[in-house]
Amino acid sequence: MRALHFAAAFATAALIVSCQTPETAHRDKIRGARIKCDKRDGAACLAAGNLLAVDGPNADALKAWTKGCALRHAGSCDALWMVKGPLREQALVDGCNAGDLLSCVRRAGAFPTDGQGLGQARALRQKACTTAKDLQAGTPARDVQAAGEGCASLAKMVAEGKGGGRDDTAALKLEVLAMTLRAEALYRYARDEDAAPDTMIPPDPPPVEKKGRGGRRVAAAPAPTVSAEERAKERSELETTRFVRDAWITFVQSGIATSQREALRGDPSMPTPSAVEQVSATLSSAAPSKCQQCVDGCGDIGRCAGDEFAGGRCGHLRCPGGGACPPFDSCVVECTAKAETCVKACGDCAADPNMKAVK
């Protein structure tokens, strides 16, 4: 009798599955992803939004992505940023309100170009830039990227006097800080990617069955299995996150290359170099000058905007043994200030054949 009941139940289940249409299967996937999203699974929120947006972005998809973004799931936040059409502004607002700093920086770029809009954009970018003073060794790369992009955008506004006063010196310092933060973000992204396990690689085969004491066989451990649905969800998440991140990396690298080419050509559109830039451009690689040596704690002047700060090494250079490191951005600002003071106060620059006098 029990076998008969089991056979009937199995036949009923098979009939239900065979009668399932693509529409009902799609609804079931959405319902399953939403349940996991409500349980604070950020990747499931991204999957739910993607399923809901099959025919284009809509309010339900934005709601799912916003939930994931509030859980600090980068893929969900990036999905909001990639929304096009009439819902784009709402998507940017939702991402920023969810607490994602990078979404706030992106939101600043969508403000109107009138006086009020520029003021709001400048304030939002300044808020993102000032978070650099709170950076620590464990700060996520995405937050470092947001601070760097905020400082870079703010530097342009300050240099042009948009949304507030104009200050060339402050703009220069912001540019140096932005470049440093971008380099730090690239370093942390690479470090995190190297440390992350590649779950897309099939697991190792289970151990071979062995015989225990007395000739008894010891069962091999079951091989871990990953469902096709989980693999598809993970692949979608990786593709979304990597696409946005790779686009940003390409943008940063192309910007650096363009600046270098324009500087070498003497492009008149480039801003007049500051005293620090003039001196660092004429430094000799043969031997350090006295002007170089007077920049205490950071080495030569060129390092203030160079690779010595990548990976947080600036703080490590200035950390006492066993003591606490200074805030990351204060090290950069302090080094730049020392370099400027050195250039103005160093009296032997004119006598040094490797240096040019800076008035």
Short mmCIF file of C-alpha atoms in Angstrom, two decimals:
data_model
loop_
_atom_site.label_atom_id
_atom_site.label_comp_id
_atom_site.label_asym_id
_atom_site.label_seq_id
_atom_site.Cartn_x
_atom_site.Cartn_y
_atom_site.Cartn_z
CA MET A 1 0.00 0.00 0.00
CA ARG A 2 2.81 2.39 0.89
CA ALA A 3 4.51 1.69 -2.45
CA LEU A 4 1.24 2.44 -4.22
CA HIS A 5 0.90 5.83 -2.48
CA PHE A 6 4.51 6.67 -3.33
CA ALA A 7 3.97 5.81 -7.00
CA ALA A 8 0.84 7.96 -7.13
CA ALA A 9 2.63 10.93 -5.56
CA PHE A 10 5.54 10.56 -7.96
CA ALA A 11 3.19 10.43 -10.94
CA THR A 12 1.36 13.55 -9.73
CA ALA A 13 4.63 15.47 -9.32
CA ALA A 14 5.79 14.40 -12.77
CA LEU A 15 2.49 15.55 -14.25
CA ILE A 16 2.80 18.97 -12.59
CA VAL A 17 6.34 19.41 -13.87
CA SER A 18 5.40 18.33 -17.39
CA CYS A 19 2.52 20.86 -17.42
CA GLN A 20 4.74 23.76 -16.31
CA THR A 21 5.01 26.47 -18.97
CA PRO A 22 8.00 28.79 -19.53
CA GLU A 23 6.01 31.62 -17.94
CA THR A 24 5.30 29.69 -14.76
CA ALA A 25 8.92 28.50 -14.60
CA HIS A 26 10.07 32.13 -14.89
CA ARG A 27 7.70 33.19 -12.12
CA ASP A 28 8.99 30.38 -9.92
CA LYS A 29 12.57 31.56 -10.43
CA ILE A 30 11.59 35.13 -9.52
CA ARG A 31 9.76 33.94 -6.41
CA GLY A 32 12.73 31.84 -5.31
CA ALA A 33 15.19 34.69 -5.85
CA ARG A 34 12.97 37.12 -3.94
CA ILE A 35 12.73 34.77 -0.98
CA LYS A 36 16.53 34.55 -0.80
CA CYS A 37 16.80 38.32 -1.28
CA ASP A 38 14.50 38.91 1.69
CA LYS A 39 16.90 36.73 3.70
CA ARG A 40 19.70 39.28 3.00
CA ASP A 41 21.30 37.49 0.07
CA GLY A 42 22.66 40.30 -2.13
CA ALA A 43 23.45 38.03 -5.07
CA ALA A 44 19.85 36.77 -5.03
CA CYS A 45 18.62 40.38 -5.15
CA LEU A 46 20.69 40.93 -8.28
CA ALA A 47 19.30 37.73 -9.81
CA ALA A 48 15.73 38.74 -8.95
CA GLY A 49 16.20 42.16 -10.54
CA ASN A 50 17.71 40.64 -13.66
CA LEU A 51 14.78 38.23 -13.99
CA LEU A 52 12.26 41.03 -13.50
CA ALA A 53 14.02 43.23 -16.07
CA VAL A 54 13.98 40.70 -18.89
CA ASP A 55 11.78 43.03 -20.96
CA GLY A 56 13.49 46.20 -19.71
CA PRO A 57 14.01 48.05 -16.40
CA ASN A 58 10.93 48.55 -14.27
CA ALA A 59 10.03 49.57 -10.74
CA ASP A 60 10.07 46.00 -9.41
CA ALA A 61 13.55 45.36 -10.80
CA LEU A 62 14.83 48.62 -9.28
CA LYS A 63 13.38 47.61 -5.93
CA ALA A 64 15.22 44.27 -5.99
CA TRP A 65 18.53 45.86 -7.03
CA THR A 66 18.15 48.54 -4.35
CA LYS A 67 17.73 45.84 -1.70
CA GLY A 68 20.93 44.20 -2.88
CA CYS A 69 22.76 47.54 -2.98
CA ALA A 70 21.70 48.26 0.60
CA LEU A 71 23.33 44.92 1.50
CA ARG A 72 26.59 46.31 0.00
CA HIS A 73 26.41 43.99 -2.97
CA ALA A 74 28.46 45.69 -5.69
CA GLY A 75 26.74 43.92 -8.57
CA SER A 76 23.31 45.20 -7.49
CA CYS A 77 24.61 48.78 -7.18
CA ASP A 78 26.23 48.58 -10.61
CA ALA A 79 23.00 47.22 -12.08
CA LEU A 80 21.25 50.40 -10.89
CA TRP A 81 23.94 52.53 -12.51
CA MET A 82 23.55 50.71 -15.85
CA VAL A 83 19.81 51.46 -16.07
CA LYS A 84 18.96 53.55 -19.14
CA GLY A 85 15.86 55.47 -20.13
CA PRO A 86 13.30 57.33 -18.01
CA LEU A 87 14.09 55.32 -14.86
CA ARG A 88 17.82 56.17 -14.85
CA GLU A 89 17.58 59.15 -12.49
CA GLN A 90 15.45 57.18 -10.03
CA ALA A 91 17.93 54.29 -10.19
CA LEU A 92 20.84 56.62 -9.37
CA VAL A 93 18.90 58.14 -6.47
CA ASP A 94 18.02 54.68 -5.13
CA GLY A 95 21.65 53.55 -5.28
CA CYS A 96 22.85 56.61 -3.38
CA ASN A 97 20.07 56.36 -0.80
CA ALA A 98 20.99 52.71 -0.29
CA GLY A 99 24.31 53.88 1.16
CA ASP A 100 26.63 53.13 -1.76
CA LEU A 101 29.18 55.97 -1.93
CA LEU A 102 30.15 55.28 -5.53
CA SER A 103 26.49 55.53 -6.55
CA CYS A 104 26.38 58.97 -4.90
CA VAL A 105 29.38 60.11 -6.95
CA ARG A 106 27.66 58.85 -10.09
CA ARG A 107 24.46 60.59 -9.02
CA ALA A 108 26.35 63.90 -8.81
CA GLY A 109 27.10 63.69 -12.52
CA ALA A 110 23.39 63.65 -13.34
CA PHE A 111 22.47 66.95 -11.66
CA PRO A 112 21.35 69.87 -13.88
CA THR A 113 24.09 72.25 -15.03
CA ASP A 114 22.40 75.33 -13.57
CA GLY A 115 23.61 77.11 -10.46
CA GLN A 116 21.61 75.00 -8.02
CA GLY A 117 22.50 71.72 -9.72
CA LEU A 118 26.22 72.52 -9.78
CA GLY A 119 26.11 73.43 -6.10
CA GLN A 120 24.45 70.13 -5.23
CA ALA A 121 26.92 68.17 -7.35
CA ARG A 122 29.90 69.91 -5.74
CA ALA A 123 28.58 69.27 -2.23
CA LEU A 124 27.97 65.58 -2.95
CA ARG A 125 31.41 65.12 -4.51
CA GLN A 126 33.05 66.92 -1.61
CA LYS A 127 31.27 64.60 0.81
CA ALA A 128 32.64 61.58 -1.05
CA CYS A 129 36.14 63.05 -1.26
CA THR A 130 36.33 63.82 2.46
CA THR A 131 35.75 60.16 3.30
CA ALA A 132 39.39 59.63 2.29
CA LYS A 133 40.45 60.72 5.76
CA ASP A 134 38.71 57.68 7.23
CA LEU A 135 40.34 55.08 4.96
CA GLN A 136 41.89 52.11 6.72
CA ALA A 137 43.61 48.90 5.71
CA GLY A 138 40.28 47.06 5.65
CA THR A 139 38.31 49.67 3.69
CA PRO A 140 36.72 48.02 0.61
CA ALA A 141 38.26 48.88 -2.75
CA ARG A 142 34.88 50.19 -3.94
CA ASP A 143 34.84 52.86 -1.21
CA VAL A 144 38.42 53.87 -2.06
CA GLN A 145 37.38 54.15 -5.71
CA ALA A 146 34.40 56.32 -4.72
CA ALA A 147 36.62 58.68 -2.73
CA GLY A 148 39.06 58.95 -5.63
CA GLU A 149 36.36 59.64 -8.21
CA GLY A 150 34.79 62.21 -5.88
CA CYS A 151 38.11 64.02 -5.46
CA ALA A 152 38.82 63.92 -9.22
CA SER A 153 35.43 65.41 -10.11
CA LEU A 154 35.69 67.95 -7.30
CA ALA A 155 39.15 69.03 -8.50
CA LYS A 156 37.74 69.94 -11.92
CA MET A 157 34.90 71.93 -10.38
CA VAL A 158 37.24 73.80 -8.02
CA ALA A 159 39.68 74.56 -10.86
CA GLU A 160 36.86 75.98 -13.01
CA GLY A 161 34.96 77.65 -10.17
CA LYS A 162 31.77 75.68 -10.82
CA GLY A 163 29.30 75.40 -7.97
CA GLY A 164 31.50 77.54 -5.72
CA GLY A 165 34.75 79.46 -5.52
CA ARG A 166 37.81 78.85 -7.66
CA ASP A 167 41.11 77.79 -6.06
CA ASP A 168 43.95 76.53 -8.25
CA THR A 169 46.07 75.38 -5.30
CA ALA A 170 43.24 73.37 -3.77
CA ALA A 171 42.44 71.89 -7.18
CA LEU A 172 46.05 70.73 -7.59
CA LYS A 173 46.05 69.03 -4.19
CA LEU A 174 42.74 67.36 -4.98
CA GLU A 175 44.15 66.05 -8.27
CA VAL A 176 47.15 64.56 -6.45
CA LEU A 177 44.88 62.97 -3.85
CA ALA A 178 42.53 61.62 -6.54
CA MET A 179 45.38 60.01 -8.45
CA THR A 180 46.68 58.45 -5.26
CA LEU A 181 43.27 57.08 -4.29
CA ARG A 182 42.71 55.66 -7.76
CA ALA A 183 46.04 53.85 -7.60
CA GLU A 184 45.13 52.52 -4.16
CA ALA A 185 41.74 51.30 -5.42
CA LEU A 186 43.37 49.47 -8.33
CA TYR A 187 45.79 47.85 -5.90
CA ARG A 188 43.00 46.69 -3.59
CA TYR A 189 40.87 45.36 -6.45
CA ALA A 190 43.81 43.30 -7.69
CA ARG A 191 44.56 42.08 -4.17
CA ASP A 192 40.96 41.05 -3.54
CA GLU A 193 40.72 39.25 -6.87
CA ASP A 194 43.93 37.34 -6.22
CA ALA A 195 42.71 36.29 -2.77
CA ALA A 196 39.20 35.26 -3.85
CA PRO A 197 38.67 31.54 -4.46
CA ASP A 198 37.57 30.64 -7.97
CA THR A 199 34.35 28.76 -7.30
CA MET A 200 33.76 28.31 -11.02
CA ILE A 201 36.52 25.70 -11.11
CA PRO A 202 35.10 22.18 -10.61
CA PRO A 203 35.89 20.72 -7.17
CA ASP A 204 38.58 18.12 -6.69
CA PRO A 205 37.42 14.51 -7.15
CA PRO A 206 36.40 12.69 -3.97
CA PRO A 207 38.99 10.54 -2.23
CA VAL A 208 39.26 6.90 -3.29
CA GLU A 209 37.38 4.44 -1.13
CA LYS A 210 39.69 2.83 1.40
CA LYS A 211 39.53 -0.15 3.72
CA GLY A 212 39.60 0.42 7.44
CA ARG A 213 40.57 -1.87 10.27
CA GLY A 214 39.26 -5.39 10.00
CA GLY A 215 38.80 -5.07 6.26
CA ARG A 216 35.77 -2.81 6.57
CA ARG A 217 35.30 -0.32 3.77
CA VAL A 218 35.24 3.38 4.60
CA ALA A 219 32.79 5.29 2.43
CA ALA A 220 34.28 8.13 0.42
CA ALA A 221 33.11 11.65 1.15
CA PRO A 222 30.36 12.80 -1.22
CA ALA A 223 31.54 15.17 -3.92
CA PRO A 224 30.31 18.74 -3.42
CA THR A 225 27.81 19.70 -6.08
CA VAL A 226 26.92 23.12 -7.47
CA SER A 227 23.60 23.40 -9.24
CA ALA A 228 23.33 24.89 -12.71
CA GLU A 229 21.17 27.67 -11.30
CA GLU A 230 23.82 28.65 -8.75
CA ARG A 231 26.52 28.64 -11.42
CA ALA A 232 24.39 30.83 -13.69
CA LYS A 233 23.69 33.27 -10.87
CA GLU A 234 27.36 33.50 -9.96
CA ARG A 235 28.40 33.92 -13.58
CA SER A 236 25.88 36.75 -14.05
CA GLU A 237 27.14 38.49 -10.93
CA LEU A 238 30.78 38.19 -11.98
CA GLU A 239 30.08 39.46 -15.49
CA THR A 240 28.17 42.52 -14.23
CA THR A 241 30.76 43.48 -11.63
CA ARG A 242 33.78 42.87 -13.84
CA PHE A 243 32.28 44.77 -16.77
CA VAL A 244 31.77 47.92 -14.71
CA ARG A 245 35.10 47.64 -12.92
CA ASP A 246 37.06 46.95 -16.11
CA ALA A 247 35.43 49.94 -17.78
CA TRP A 248 36.50 52.15 -14.88
CA ILE A 249 40.07 50.79 -14.94
CA THR A 250 40.29 51.46 -18.68
CA PHE A 251 39.00 55.00 -18.10
CA VAL A 252 41.60 55.70 -15.41
CA GLN A 253 44.47 54.25 -17.41
CA SER A 254 43.51 56.11 -20.59
CA GLY A 255 43.23 59.35 -18.62
CA ILE A 256 46.73 58.91 -17.22
CA ALA A 257 48.14 58.13 -20.66
CA THR A 258 46.41 61.15 -22.21
CA SER A 259 47.75 63.47 -19.51
CA GLN A 260 51.25 62.18 -20.06
CA ARG A 261 51.04 62.69 -23.84
CA GLU A 262 49.67 66.21 -23.48
CA ALA A 263 52.35 67.11 -20.96
CA LEU A 264 55.10 65.85 -23.27
CA ARG A 265 53.70 67.83 -26.21
CA GLY A 266 53.46 70.99 -24.15
CA ASP A 267 49.77 71.22 -24.93
CA PRO A 268 48.56 74.79 -24.14
CA SER A 269 45.28 73.36 -22.87
CA MET A 270 47.12 71.81 -19.93
CA PRO A 271 47.16 73.94 -16.73
CA THR A 272 50.35 75.76 -15.85
CA PRO A 273 52.50 73.40 -13.76
CA SER A 274 52.92 74.28 -10.11
CA ALA A 275 56.26 74.72 -8.39
CA VAL A 276 56.17 71.11 -7.26
CA GLU A 277 55.54 69.85 -10.79
CA GLN A 278 58.23 72.09 -12.29
CA VAL A 279 60.87 70.85 -9.88
CA SER A 280 59.81 67.18 -10.02
CA ALA A 281 59.99 67.31 -13.82
CA THR A 282 63.63 68.41 -13.69
CA LEU A 283 64.89 66.01 -11.05
CA SER A 284 68.04 64.12 -11.99
CA SER A 285 68.00 60.35 -11.65
CA ALA A 286 71.78 60.26 -11.10
CA ALA A 287 71.92 61.57 -7.54
CA PRO A 288 69.49 63.21 -5.13
CA SER A 289 69.84 66.96 -4.63
CA LYS A 290 69.55 68.83 -1.37
CA CYS A 291 66.09 69.99 -2.38
CA GLN A 292 65.03 66.38 -2.77
CA GLN A 293 66.49 65.38 0.57
CA CYS A 294 64.69 68.13 2.48
CA VAL A 295 61.31 66.50 1.88
CA ASP A 296 61.39 64.52 5.10
CA GLY A 297 59.58 61.21 5.33
CA CYS A 298 58.48 60.87 1.71
CA GLY A 299 61.75 60.87 -0.23
CA ASP A 300 62.01 63.01 -3.35
CA ILE A 301 59.34 65.44 -4.48
CA GLY A 302 58.15 63.25 -7.32
CA ARG A 303 56.98 60.60 -4.87
CA CYS A 304 54.21 62.88 -3.62
CA ALA A 305 52.28 62.00 -6.76
CA GLY A 306 53.95 58.71 -7.56
CA ASP A 307 53.72 55.02 -6.88
CA GLU A 308 55.10 55.21 -3.34
CA PHE A 309 51.52 55.72 -2.14
CA ALA A 310 50.01 52.77 -4.00
CA GLY A 311 48.96 49.98 -1.70
CA GLY A 312 49.07 52.16 1.41
CA ARG A 313 52.86 52.15 1.51
CA CYS A 314 52.93 55.84 2.29
CA GLY A 315 51.48 55.14 5.71
CA HIS A 316 53.84 52.20 6.21
CA LEU A 317 56.89 54.37 5.46
CA ARG A 318 55.90 56.81 8.17
CA CYS A 319 54.63 54.37 10.79
CA PRO A 320 56.70 54.01 13.96
CA GLY A 321 57.52 50.46 14.92
CA GLY A 322 54.48 48.95 16.60
CA GLY A 323 52.63 52.27 16.46
CA ALA A 324 49.48 53.37 14.69
CA CYS A 325 49.71 54.59 11.11
CA PRO A 326 48.52 58.10 10.22
CA PRO A 327 45.39 58.48 8.09
CA PHE A 328 46.10 57.63 4.47
CA ASP A 329 45.12 60.95 2.88
CA SER A 330 46.84 63.09 5.51
CA CYS A 331 50.14 61.47 4.53
CA VAL A 332 49.60 62.50 0.92
CA VAL A 333 48.57 66.05 1.81
CA GLU A 334 51.44 66.43 4.25
CA CYS A 335 53.96 65.20 1.69
CA THR A 336 52.65 67.63 -0.92
CA ALA A 337 52.77 70.52 1.54
CA LYS A 338 56.35 69.68 2.52
CA ALA A 339 57.35 69.57 -1.13
CA GLU A 340 55.85 72.99 -1.80
CA THR A 341 57.53 74.46 1.27
CA CYS A 342 60.82 72.91 0.25
CA VAL A 343 60.69 74.38 -3.24
CA LYS A 344 59.95 77.85 -1.92
CA ALA A 345 62.50 77.79 0.91
CA CYS A 346 65.43 75.87 -0.57
CA GLY A 347 68.06 78.46 -1.41
CA ASP A 348 70.55 76.23 -3.22
CA CYS A 349 68.24 75.17 -6.08
CA ALA A 350 69.71 77.72 -8.47
CA ALA A 351 73.23 76.49 -7.76
CA ASP A 352 72.28 72.88 -8.33
CA PRO A 353 72.88 71.99 -12.01
CA ASN A 354 70.15 69.37 -11.76
CA MET A 355 67.51 71.86 -10.66
CA LYS A 356 65.88 75.00 -12.03
CA ALA A 357 65.23 77.96 -9.81
CA VAL A 358 61.54 78.42 -9.10
CA LYS A 359 60.41 81.92 -8.37
#
